[in-house]
PDB file of C-alpha atoms in Angstrom:
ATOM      1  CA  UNK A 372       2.545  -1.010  19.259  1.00 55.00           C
ATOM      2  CA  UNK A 373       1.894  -4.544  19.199  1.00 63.00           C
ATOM      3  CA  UNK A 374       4.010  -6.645  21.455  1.00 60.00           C
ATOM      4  CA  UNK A 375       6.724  -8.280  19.850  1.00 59.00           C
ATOM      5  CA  UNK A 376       5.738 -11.809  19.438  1.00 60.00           C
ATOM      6  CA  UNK A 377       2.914 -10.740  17.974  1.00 92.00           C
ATOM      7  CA  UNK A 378       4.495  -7.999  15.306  1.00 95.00           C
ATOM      8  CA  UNK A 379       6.958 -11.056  14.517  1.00 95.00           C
ATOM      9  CA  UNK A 380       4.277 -13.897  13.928  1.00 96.00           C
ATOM     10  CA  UNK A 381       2.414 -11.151  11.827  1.00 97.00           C
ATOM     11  CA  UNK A 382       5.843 -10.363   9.826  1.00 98.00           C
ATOM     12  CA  UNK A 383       6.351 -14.204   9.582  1.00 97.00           C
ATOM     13  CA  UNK A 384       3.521 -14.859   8.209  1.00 98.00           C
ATOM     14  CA  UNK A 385       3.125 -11.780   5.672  1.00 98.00           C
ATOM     15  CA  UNK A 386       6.550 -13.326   4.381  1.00 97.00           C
ATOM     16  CA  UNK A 387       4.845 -16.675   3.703  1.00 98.00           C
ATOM     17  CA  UNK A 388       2.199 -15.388   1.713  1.00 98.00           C
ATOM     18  CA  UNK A 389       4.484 -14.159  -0.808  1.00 98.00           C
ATOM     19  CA  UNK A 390       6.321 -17.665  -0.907  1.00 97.00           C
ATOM     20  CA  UNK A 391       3.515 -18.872  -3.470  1.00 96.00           C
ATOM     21  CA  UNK A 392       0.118 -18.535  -5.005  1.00 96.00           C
ATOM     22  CA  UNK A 393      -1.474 -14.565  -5.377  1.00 98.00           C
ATOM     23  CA  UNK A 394      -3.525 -13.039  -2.551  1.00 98.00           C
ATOM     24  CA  UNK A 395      -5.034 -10.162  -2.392  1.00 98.00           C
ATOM     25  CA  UNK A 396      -3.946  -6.882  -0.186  1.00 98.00           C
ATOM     26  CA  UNK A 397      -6.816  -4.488   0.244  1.00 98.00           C
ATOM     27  CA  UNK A 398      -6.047  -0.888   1.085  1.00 98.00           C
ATOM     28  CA  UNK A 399      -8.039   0.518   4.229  1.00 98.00           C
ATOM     29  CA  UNK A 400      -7.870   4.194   5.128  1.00 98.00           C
ATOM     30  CA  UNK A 401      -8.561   4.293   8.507  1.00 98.00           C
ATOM     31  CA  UNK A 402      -9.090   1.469  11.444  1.00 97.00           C
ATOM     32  CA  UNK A 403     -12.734   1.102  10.826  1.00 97.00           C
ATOM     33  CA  UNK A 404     -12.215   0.121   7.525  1.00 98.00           C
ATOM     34  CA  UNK A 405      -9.597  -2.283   8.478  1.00 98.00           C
ATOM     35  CA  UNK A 406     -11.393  -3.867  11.286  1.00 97.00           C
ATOM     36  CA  UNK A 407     -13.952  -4.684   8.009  1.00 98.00           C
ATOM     37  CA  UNK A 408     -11.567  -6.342   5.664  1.00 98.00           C
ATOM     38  CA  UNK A 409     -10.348  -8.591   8.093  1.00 97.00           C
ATOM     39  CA  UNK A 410     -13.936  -9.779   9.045  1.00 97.00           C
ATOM     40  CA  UNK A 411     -14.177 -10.625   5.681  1.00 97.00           C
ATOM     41  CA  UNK A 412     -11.223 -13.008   5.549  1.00 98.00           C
ATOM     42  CA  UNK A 413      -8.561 -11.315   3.826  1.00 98.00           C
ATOM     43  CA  UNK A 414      -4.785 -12.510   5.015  1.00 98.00           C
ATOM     44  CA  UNK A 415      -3.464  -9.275   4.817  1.00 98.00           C
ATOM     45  CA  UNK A 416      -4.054  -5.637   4.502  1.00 98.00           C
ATOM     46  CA  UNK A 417      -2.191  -2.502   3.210  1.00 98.00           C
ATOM     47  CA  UNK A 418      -2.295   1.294   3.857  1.00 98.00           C
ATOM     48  CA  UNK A 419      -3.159   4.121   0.961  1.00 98.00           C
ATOM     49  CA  UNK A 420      -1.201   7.413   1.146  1.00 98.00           C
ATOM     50  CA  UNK A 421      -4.261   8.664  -0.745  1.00 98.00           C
ATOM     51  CA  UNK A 422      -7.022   7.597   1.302  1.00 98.00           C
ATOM     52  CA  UNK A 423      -5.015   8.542   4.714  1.00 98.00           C
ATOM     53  CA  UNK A 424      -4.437  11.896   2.921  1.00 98.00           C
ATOM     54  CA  UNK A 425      -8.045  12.480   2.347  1.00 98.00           C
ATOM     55  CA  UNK A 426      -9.506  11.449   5.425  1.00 97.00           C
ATOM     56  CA  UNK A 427      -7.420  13.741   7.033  1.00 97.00           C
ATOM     57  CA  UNK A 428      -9.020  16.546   4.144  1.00 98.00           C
ATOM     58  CA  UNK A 429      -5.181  16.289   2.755  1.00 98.00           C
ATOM     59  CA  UNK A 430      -4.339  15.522  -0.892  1.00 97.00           C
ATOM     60  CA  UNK A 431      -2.477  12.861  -1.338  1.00 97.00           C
ATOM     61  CA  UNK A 432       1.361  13.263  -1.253  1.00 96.00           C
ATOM     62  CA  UNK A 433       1.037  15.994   1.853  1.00 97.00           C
ATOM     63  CA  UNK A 434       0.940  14.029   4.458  1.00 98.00           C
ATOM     64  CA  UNK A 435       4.021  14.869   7.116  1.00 98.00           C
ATOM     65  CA  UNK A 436       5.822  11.561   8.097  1.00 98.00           C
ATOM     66  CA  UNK A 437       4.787  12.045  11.900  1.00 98.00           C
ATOM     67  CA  UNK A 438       1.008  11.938  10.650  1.00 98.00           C
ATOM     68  CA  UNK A 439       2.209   9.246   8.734  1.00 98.00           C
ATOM     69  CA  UNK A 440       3.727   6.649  11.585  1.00 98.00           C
ATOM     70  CA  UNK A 441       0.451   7.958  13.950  1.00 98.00           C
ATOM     71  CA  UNK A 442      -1.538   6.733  10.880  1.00 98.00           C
ATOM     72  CA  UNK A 443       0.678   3.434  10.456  1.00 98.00           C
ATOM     73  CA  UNK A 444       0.262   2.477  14.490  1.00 98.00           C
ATOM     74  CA  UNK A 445      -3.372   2.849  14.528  1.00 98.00           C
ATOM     75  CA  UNK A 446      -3.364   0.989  11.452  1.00 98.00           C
ATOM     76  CA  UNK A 447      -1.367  -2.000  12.972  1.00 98.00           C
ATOM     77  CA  UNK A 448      -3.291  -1.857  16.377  1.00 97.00           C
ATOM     78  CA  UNK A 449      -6.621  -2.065  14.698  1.00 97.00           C
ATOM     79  CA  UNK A 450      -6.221  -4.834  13.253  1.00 97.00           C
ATOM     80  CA  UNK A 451      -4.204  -8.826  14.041  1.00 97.00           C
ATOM     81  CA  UNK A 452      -3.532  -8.843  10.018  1.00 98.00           C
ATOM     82  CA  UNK A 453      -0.061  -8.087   8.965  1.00 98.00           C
ATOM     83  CA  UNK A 454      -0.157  -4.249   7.570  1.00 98.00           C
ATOM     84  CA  UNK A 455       2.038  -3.326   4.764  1.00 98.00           C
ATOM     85  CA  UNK A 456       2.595   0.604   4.858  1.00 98.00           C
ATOM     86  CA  UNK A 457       2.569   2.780   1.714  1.00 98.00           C
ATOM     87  CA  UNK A 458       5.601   5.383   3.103  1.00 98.00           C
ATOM     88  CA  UNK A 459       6.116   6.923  -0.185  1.00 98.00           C
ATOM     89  CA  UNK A 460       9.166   7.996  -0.760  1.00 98.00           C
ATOM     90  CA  UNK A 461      10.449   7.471   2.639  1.00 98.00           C
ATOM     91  CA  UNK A 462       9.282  11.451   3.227  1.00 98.00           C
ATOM     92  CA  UNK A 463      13.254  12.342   3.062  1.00 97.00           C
ATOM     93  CA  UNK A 464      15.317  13.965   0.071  1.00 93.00           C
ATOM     94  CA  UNK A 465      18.346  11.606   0.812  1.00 97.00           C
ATOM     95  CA  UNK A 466      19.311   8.226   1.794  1.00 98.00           C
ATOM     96  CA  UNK A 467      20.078   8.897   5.564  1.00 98.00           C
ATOM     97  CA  UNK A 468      16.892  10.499   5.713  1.00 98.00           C
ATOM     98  CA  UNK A 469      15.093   7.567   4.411  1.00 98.00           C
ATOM     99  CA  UNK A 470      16.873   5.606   6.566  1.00 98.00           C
ATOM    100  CA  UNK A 471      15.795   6.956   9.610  1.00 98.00           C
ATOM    101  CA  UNK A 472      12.098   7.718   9.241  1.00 98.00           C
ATOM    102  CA  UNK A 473      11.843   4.107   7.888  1.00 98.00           C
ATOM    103  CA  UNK A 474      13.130   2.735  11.371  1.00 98.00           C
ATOM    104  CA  UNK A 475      10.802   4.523  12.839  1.00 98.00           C
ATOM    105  CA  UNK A 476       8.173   2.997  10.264  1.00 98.00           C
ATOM    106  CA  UNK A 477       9.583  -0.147  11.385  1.00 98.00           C
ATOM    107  CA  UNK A 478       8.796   0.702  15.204  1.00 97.00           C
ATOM    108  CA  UNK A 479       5.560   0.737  14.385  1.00 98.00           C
ATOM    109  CA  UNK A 480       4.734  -2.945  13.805  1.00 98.00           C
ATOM    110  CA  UNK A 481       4.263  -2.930  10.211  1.00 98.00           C
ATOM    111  CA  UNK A 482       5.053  -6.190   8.388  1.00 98.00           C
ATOM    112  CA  UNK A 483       6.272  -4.461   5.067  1.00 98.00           C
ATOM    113  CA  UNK A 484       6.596  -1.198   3.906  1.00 98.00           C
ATOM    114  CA  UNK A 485       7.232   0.438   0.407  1.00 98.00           C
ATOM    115  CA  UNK A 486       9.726   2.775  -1.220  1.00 98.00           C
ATOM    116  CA  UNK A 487       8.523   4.666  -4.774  1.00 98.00           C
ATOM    117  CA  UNK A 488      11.288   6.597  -6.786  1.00 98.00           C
ATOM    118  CA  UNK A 489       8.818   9.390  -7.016  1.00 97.00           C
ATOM    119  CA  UNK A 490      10.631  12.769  -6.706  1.00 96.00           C
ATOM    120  CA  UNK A 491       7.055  14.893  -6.199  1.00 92.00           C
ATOM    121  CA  UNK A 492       8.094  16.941  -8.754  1.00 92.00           C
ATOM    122  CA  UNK A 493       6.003  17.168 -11.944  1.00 92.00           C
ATOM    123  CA  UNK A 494       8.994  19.095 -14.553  1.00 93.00           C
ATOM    124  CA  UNK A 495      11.472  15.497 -13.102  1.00 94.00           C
ATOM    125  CA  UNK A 496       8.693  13.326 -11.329  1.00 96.00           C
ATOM    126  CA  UNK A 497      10.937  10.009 -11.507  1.00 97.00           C
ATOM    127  CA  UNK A 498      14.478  10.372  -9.577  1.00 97.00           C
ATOM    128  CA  UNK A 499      17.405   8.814 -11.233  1.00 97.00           C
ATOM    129  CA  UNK A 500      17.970   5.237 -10.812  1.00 98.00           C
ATOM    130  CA  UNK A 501      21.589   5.511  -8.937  1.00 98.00           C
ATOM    131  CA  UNK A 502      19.776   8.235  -6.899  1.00 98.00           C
ATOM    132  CA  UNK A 503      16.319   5.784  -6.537  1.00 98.00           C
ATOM    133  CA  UNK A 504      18.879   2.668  -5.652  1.00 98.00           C
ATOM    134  CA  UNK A 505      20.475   4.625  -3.197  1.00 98.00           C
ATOM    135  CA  UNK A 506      17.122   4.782  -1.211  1.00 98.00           C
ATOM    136  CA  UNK A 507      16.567   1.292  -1.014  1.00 98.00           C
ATOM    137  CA  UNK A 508      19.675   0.171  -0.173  1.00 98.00           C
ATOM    138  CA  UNK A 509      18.991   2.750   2.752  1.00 98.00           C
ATOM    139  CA  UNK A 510      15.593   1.483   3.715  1.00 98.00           C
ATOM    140  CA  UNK A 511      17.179  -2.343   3.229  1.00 98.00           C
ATOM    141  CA  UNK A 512      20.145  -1.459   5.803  1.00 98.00           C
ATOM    142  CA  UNK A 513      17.455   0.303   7.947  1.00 98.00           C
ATOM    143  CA  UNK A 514      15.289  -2.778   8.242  1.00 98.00           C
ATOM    144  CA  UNK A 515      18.520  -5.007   9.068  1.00 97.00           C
ATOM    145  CA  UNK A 516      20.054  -2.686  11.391  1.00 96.00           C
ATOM    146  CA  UNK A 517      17.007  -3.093  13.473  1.00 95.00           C
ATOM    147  CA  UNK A 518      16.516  -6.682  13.627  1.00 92.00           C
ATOM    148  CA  UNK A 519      13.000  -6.683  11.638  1.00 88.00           C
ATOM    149  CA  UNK A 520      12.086  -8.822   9.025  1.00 95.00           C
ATOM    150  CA  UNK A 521       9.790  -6.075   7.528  1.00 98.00           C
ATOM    151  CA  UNK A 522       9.534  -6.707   3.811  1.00 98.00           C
ATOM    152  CA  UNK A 523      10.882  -4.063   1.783  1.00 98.00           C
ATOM    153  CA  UNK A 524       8.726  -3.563  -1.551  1.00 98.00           C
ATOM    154  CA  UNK A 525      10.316  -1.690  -4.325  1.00 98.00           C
ATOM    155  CA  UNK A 526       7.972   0.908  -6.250  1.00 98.00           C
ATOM    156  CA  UNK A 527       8.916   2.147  -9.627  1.00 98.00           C
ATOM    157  CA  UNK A 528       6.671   5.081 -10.715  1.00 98.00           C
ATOM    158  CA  UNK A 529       6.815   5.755 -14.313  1.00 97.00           C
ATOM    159  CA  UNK A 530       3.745   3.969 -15.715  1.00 97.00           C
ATOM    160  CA  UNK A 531       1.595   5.587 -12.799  1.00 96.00           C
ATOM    161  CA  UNK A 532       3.626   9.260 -13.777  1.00 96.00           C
ATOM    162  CA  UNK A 533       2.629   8.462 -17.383  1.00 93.00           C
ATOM    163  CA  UNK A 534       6.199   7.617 -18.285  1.00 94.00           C
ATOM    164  CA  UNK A 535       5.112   4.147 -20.508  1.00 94.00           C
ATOM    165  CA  UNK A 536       8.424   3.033 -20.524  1.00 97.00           C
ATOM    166  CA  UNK A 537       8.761  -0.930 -19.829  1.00 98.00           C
ATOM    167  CA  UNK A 538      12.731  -0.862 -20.777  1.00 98.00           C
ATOM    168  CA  UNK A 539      13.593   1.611 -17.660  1.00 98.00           C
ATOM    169  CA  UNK A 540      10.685  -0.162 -15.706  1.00 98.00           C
ATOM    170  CA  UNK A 541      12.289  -3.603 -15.665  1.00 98.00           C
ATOM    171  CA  UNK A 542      16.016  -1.518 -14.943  1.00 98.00           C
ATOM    172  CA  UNK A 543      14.556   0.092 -12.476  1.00 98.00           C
ATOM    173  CA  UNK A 544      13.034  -3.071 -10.656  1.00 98.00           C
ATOM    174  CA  UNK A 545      15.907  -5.115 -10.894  1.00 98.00           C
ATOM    175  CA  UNK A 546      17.830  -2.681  -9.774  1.00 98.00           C
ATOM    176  CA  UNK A 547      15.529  -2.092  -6.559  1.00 98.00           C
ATOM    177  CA  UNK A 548      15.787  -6.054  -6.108  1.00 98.00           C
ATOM    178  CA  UNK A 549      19.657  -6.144  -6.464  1.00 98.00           C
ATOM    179  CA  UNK A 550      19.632  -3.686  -3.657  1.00 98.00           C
ATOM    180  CA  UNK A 551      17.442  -5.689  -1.476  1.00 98.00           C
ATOM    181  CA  UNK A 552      14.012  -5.620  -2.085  1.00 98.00           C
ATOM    182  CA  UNK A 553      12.182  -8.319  -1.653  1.00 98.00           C
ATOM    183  CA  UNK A 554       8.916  -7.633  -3.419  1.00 98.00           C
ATOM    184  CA  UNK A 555       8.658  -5.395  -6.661  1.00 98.00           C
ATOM    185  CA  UNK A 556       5.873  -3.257  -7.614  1.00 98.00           C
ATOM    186  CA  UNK A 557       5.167  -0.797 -10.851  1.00 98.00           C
ATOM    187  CA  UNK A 558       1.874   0.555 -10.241  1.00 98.00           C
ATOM    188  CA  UNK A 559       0.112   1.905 -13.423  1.00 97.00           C
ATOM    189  CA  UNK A 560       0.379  -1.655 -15.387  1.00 97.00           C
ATOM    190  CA  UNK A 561      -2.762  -2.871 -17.417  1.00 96.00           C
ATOM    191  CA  UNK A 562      -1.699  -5.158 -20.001  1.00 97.00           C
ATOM    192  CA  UNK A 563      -1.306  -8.509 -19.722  1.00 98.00           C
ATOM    193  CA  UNK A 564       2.250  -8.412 -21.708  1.00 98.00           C
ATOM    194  CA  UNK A 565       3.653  -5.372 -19.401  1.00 98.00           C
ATOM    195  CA  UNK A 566       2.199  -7.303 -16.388  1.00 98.00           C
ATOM    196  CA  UNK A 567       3.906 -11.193 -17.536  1.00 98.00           C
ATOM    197  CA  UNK A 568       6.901  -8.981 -19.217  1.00 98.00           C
ATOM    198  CA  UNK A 569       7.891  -7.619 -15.939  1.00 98.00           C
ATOM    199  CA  UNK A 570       7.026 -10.975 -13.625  1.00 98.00           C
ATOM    200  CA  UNK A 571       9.519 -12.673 -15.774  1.00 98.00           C
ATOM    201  CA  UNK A 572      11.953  -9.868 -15.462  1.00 98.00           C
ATOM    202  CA  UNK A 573      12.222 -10.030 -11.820  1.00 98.00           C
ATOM    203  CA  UNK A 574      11.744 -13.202 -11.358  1.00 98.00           C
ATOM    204  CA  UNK A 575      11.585 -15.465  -8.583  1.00 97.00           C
ATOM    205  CA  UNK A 576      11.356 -12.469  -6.807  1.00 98.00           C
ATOM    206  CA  UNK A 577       7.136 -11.612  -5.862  1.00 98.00           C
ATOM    207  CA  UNK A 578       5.442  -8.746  -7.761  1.00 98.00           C
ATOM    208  CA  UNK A 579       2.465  -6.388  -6.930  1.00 98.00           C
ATOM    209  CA  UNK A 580      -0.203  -5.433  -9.463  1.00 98.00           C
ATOM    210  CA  UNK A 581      -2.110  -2.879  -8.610  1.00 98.00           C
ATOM    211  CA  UNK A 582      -5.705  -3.127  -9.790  1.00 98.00           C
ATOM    212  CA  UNK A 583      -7.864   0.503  -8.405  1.00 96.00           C
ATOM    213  CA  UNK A 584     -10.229   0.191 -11.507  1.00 95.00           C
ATOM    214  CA  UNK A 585     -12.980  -2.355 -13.167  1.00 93.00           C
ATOM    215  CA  UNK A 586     -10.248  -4.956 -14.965  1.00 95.00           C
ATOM    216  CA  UNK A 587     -10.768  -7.421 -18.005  1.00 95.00           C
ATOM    217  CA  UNK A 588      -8.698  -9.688 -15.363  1.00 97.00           C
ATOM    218  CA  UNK A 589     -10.154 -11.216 -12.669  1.00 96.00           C
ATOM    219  CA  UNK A 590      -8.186 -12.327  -9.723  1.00 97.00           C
ATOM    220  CA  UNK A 591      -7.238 -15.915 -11.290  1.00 96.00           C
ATOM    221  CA  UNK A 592      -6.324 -14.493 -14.719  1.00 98.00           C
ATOM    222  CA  UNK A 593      -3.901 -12.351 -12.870  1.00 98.00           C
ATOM    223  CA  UNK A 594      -2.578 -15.268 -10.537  1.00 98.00           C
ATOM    224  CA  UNK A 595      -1.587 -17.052 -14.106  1.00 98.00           C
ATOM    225  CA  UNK A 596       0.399 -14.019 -14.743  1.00 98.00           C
ATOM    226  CA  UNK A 597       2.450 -15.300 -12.118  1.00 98.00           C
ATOM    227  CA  UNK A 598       1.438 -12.050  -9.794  1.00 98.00           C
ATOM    228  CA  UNK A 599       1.804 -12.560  -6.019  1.00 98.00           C
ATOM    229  CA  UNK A 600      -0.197 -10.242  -4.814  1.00 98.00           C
ATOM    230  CA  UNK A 601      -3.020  -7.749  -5.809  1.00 98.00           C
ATOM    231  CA  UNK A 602      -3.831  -4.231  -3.757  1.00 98.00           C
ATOM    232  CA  UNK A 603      -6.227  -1.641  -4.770  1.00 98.00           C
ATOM    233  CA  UNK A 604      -4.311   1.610  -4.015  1.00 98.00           C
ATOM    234  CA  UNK A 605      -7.560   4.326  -2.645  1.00 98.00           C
ATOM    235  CA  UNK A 606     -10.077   2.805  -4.489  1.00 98.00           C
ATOM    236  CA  UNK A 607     -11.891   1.562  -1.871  1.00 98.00           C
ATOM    237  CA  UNK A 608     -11.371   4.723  -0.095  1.00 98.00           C
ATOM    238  CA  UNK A 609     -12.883   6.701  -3.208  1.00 98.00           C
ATOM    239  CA  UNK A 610     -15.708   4.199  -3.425  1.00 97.00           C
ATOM    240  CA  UNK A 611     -16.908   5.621  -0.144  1.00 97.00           C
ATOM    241  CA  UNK A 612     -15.804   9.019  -1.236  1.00 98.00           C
ATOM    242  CA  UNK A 613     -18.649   8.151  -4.045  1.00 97.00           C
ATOM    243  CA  UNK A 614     -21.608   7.185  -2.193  1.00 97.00           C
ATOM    244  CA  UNK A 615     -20.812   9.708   0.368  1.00 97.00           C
ATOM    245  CA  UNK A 616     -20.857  12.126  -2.294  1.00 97.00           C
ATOM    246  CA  UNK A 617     -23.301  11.313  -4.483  1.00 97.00           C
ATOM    247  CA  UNK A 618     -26.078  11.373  -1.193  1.00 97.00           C
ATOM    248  CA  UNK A 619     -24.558  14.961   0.042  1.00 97.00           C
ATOM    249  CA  UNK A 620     -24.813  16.647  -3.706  1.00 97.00           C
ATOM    250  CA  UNK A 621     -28.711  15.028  -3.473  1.00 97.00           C
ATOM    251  CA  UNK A 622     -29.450  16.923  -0.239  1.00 97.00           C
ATOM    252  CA  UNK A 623     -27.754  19.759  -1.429  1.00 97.00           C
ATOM    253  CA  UNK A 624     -29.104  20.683  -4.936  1.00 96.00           C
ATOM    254  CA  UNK A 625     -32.356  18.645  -4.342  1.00 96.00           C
ATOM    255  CA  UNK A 626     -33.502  18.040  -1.288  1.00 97.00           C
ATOM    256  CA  UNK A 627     -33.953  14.535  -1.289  1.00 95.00           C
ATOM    257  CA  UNK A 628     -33.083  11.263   0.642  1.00 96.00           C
ATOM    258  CA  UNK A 629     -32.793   9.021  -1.913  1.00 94.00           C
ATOM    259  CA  UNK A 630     -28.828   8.903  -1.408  1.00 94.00           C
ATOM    260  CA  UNK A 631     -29.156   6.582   1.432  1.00 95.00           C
ATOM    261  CA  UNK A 632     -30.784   3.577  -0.133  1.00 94.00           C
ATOM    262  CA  UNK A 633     -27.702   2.164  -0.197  1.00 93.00           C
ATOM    263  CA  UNK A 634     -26.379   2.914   2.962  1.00 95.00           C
ATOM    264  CA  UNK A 635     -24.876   0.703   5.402  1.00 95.00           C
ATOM    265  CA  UNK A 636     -27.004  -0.619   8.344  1.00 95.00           C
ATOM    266  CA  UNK A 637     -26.136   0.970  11.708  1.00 97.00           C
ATOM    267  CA  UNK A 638     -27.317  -1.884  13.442  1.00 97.00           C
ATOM    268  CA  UNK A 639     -24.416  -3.748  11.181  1.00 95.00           C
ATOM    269  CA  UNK A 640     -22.227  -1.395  11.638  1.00 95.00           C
ATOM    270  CA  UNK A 641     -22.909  -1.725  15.493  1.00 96.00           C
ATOM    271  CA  UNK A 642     -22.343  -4.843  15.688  1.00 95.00           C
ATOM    272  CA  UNK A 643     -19.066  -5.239  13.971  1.00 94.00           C
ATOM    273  CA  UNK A 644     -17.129  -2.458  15.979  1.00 94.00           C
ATOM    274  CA  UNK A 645     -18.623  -3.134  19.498  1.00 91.00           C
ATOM    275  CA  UNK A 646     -16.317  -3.884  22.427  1.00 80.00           C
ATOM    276  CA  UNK A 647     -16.354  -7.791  23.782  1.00 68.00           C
ATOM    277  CA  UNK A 648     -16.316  -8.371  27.375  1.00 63.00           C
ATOM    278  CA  UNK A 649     -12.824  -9.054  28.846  1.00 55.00           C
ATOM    279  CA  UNK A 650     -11.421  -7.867  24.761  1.00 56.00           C
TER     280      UNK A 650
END
C-alpha cells in the first residue's frame, strides 16, 4: 500500500474532480494497462470486475474478494492516479459482511469504491431497495469508521439487468444518496432523457455514465448533460480481447500473420514500462 500521505492527497484530489466539470475514468485491467492511461494524461482511473475476471481466465462476477483486494493493491501501486474500485456487491450476502470486506477495500489505498444492488441471481437479479440501502449505509459507516475519505459510489443495476425501469432507478439512487453515497451511478443508460432525467433527480449530487460502446454522444455532449464523470466498464479490456483474438483465430484456421499489423511496438512498449534509475 501506498503510504498514507500519498493515499490521502490521491483521495483528496479524486474528491475534487467530482466538485465540477466531467472527466473521464478509464477502466484498466491489470497494472500495465494502468501504467498506460496515466501516460496519457487521464486524472483518474477505475478498475473492471470484468476485465480483472478475464485476465485471470474468470467470468466476470467469480472473482473471490481476496483476489479482488490483491487485484485492487496492485492496481493502486501501479499507478500515482487515484483508483476507484469496482467491488461489486461488496462480495457479502449481508450488511456486516459488506462492511467488513469494504474496510479491507479501504486498506488498500483506493480513492473510491462502488456498491451495485445486484443480487447475482438471474430468477431476482436486483435486491430490494430496503435490503440494497442497507448495504450502503454499511459500506458508508465502514468508510467513516476507518477514517478514509474513500468515495462511496452508489450502483443501481436494473437498466444493465434489462429492468428499463427509470421510476425505481431514480428511487433507488436517491435512496443510495440518502444513505450516504456520494456519487450515483446506473450503468446501462443510453438516452439522453434517462441520462438528464436521472442527473436532475439526484442532483447536486455527481453521476457516472457509463459509455463501453460507440455513442451518438461525445464527451462534451455528455458534460451538458450535467454528467461528472464517464468510465468505460471492460471495454477497453475487450478491445484487446479483440485484436488478440482476431490475430490467434488467423494463425489458427489460416496460417497467416496478417493479425499483427496492428500490433503494438515492443520497442514502445519497452520503453514505457522500463525501470528509471534511483525509481
Amino acid at each position: 500500500m501506498p503510504v498514507s500521505h500519498d493515499v490521502s492527497a490521491r483521495r483528496r484530489a479524486f474528491r475534487q474532480l467530482h466538485a465540477s466539470g466531467c472527466f473521464l475514468i478509464p477502466n484498466p485491467w491489470d497494472p500495465g494497462s494502468a501504467r498506460y492511461l496515466e501516460q496519457l494524461g487521464f486524472k483518474a482511473l477505475a478498475t473492471t470486475s470484468s476485465g480483472a475476471a478475464w485476465r485471470h481466465a474468470k467470468a466476470d462476477g467469480q472473482m473471490r474478494v481476496e483476489e479482488v483486494l490483491v487485484h485492487l493493491r496492485e492496481m493502486v501501486a501501479a499507478t500515482t492516479l487515484p483508483v476507484n474500485a469496482d467491488f461489486e456487491a461488496g462480495f457479502a450476502d449481508d450488511p456486516e459482511g459488506v462492511a467488513r470486506n469494504v474496510r479491507l477495500a479501504v486498506e488498500t489505498g483506493v480513492a473510491g469504491l462502488s456498491i451495485e444492488d445486484a443480487t447475482g441471481d438471474p430468477a431476482v437479479p436486483v435486491r430490494d431497495l430496503p435490503a440494497a440501502v442497507e448495504r450502503i449505509r454499511a459500506a458508508r459507516r465502514a468508510i467513516d469508521e476507518a477514517g478514509s475519505e474513500t468515495l462511496l459510489v452508489g450502483r443501481a443495476e436494473n437498466f444493465w439487468l434489462g429492468r428499463q425501469d427509470l421510476d425505481d432507478t431514480i428511487r433507488r439512487l436517491q435512496a443510495y444518496a440518502e444513505a450516504g453515497a456520494d456519487c450515483l451511478y446506473a450503468p446501462g443508460l443510453r438516452t439522453r432523457a434517462h441520462i438528464e432525467a436521472v442527473v436532475a433527480a439526484v442532483a447536486p449530487k455527481p453521476v457516472n455514465l457509463l459509455v463501453g460502446a460507440a455513442s451518438e454522444f461525445s464527451l462534451r455532449d455528455i458534460e451538458a448533460m450535467g454528467v461528472r464523470r464517464v468510465s468505460v466498464g471492460g471495454a477497453l479490456a475487450r478491445s484487446a480481447w479483440g485484436g488478440f483474438m482476431r490475430a490467434a483465430q488467423m494463425l489458427a484456421s489460416e496460417g497467416r500473420f496478417d493479425g499483427f499489423a496492428d500490433a503494438a511496438s515492443g520497442a514502445e512498449l519497452n520503453a514505457l514500462f522500463r525501470e528509471r534509475p534511483g525509481a
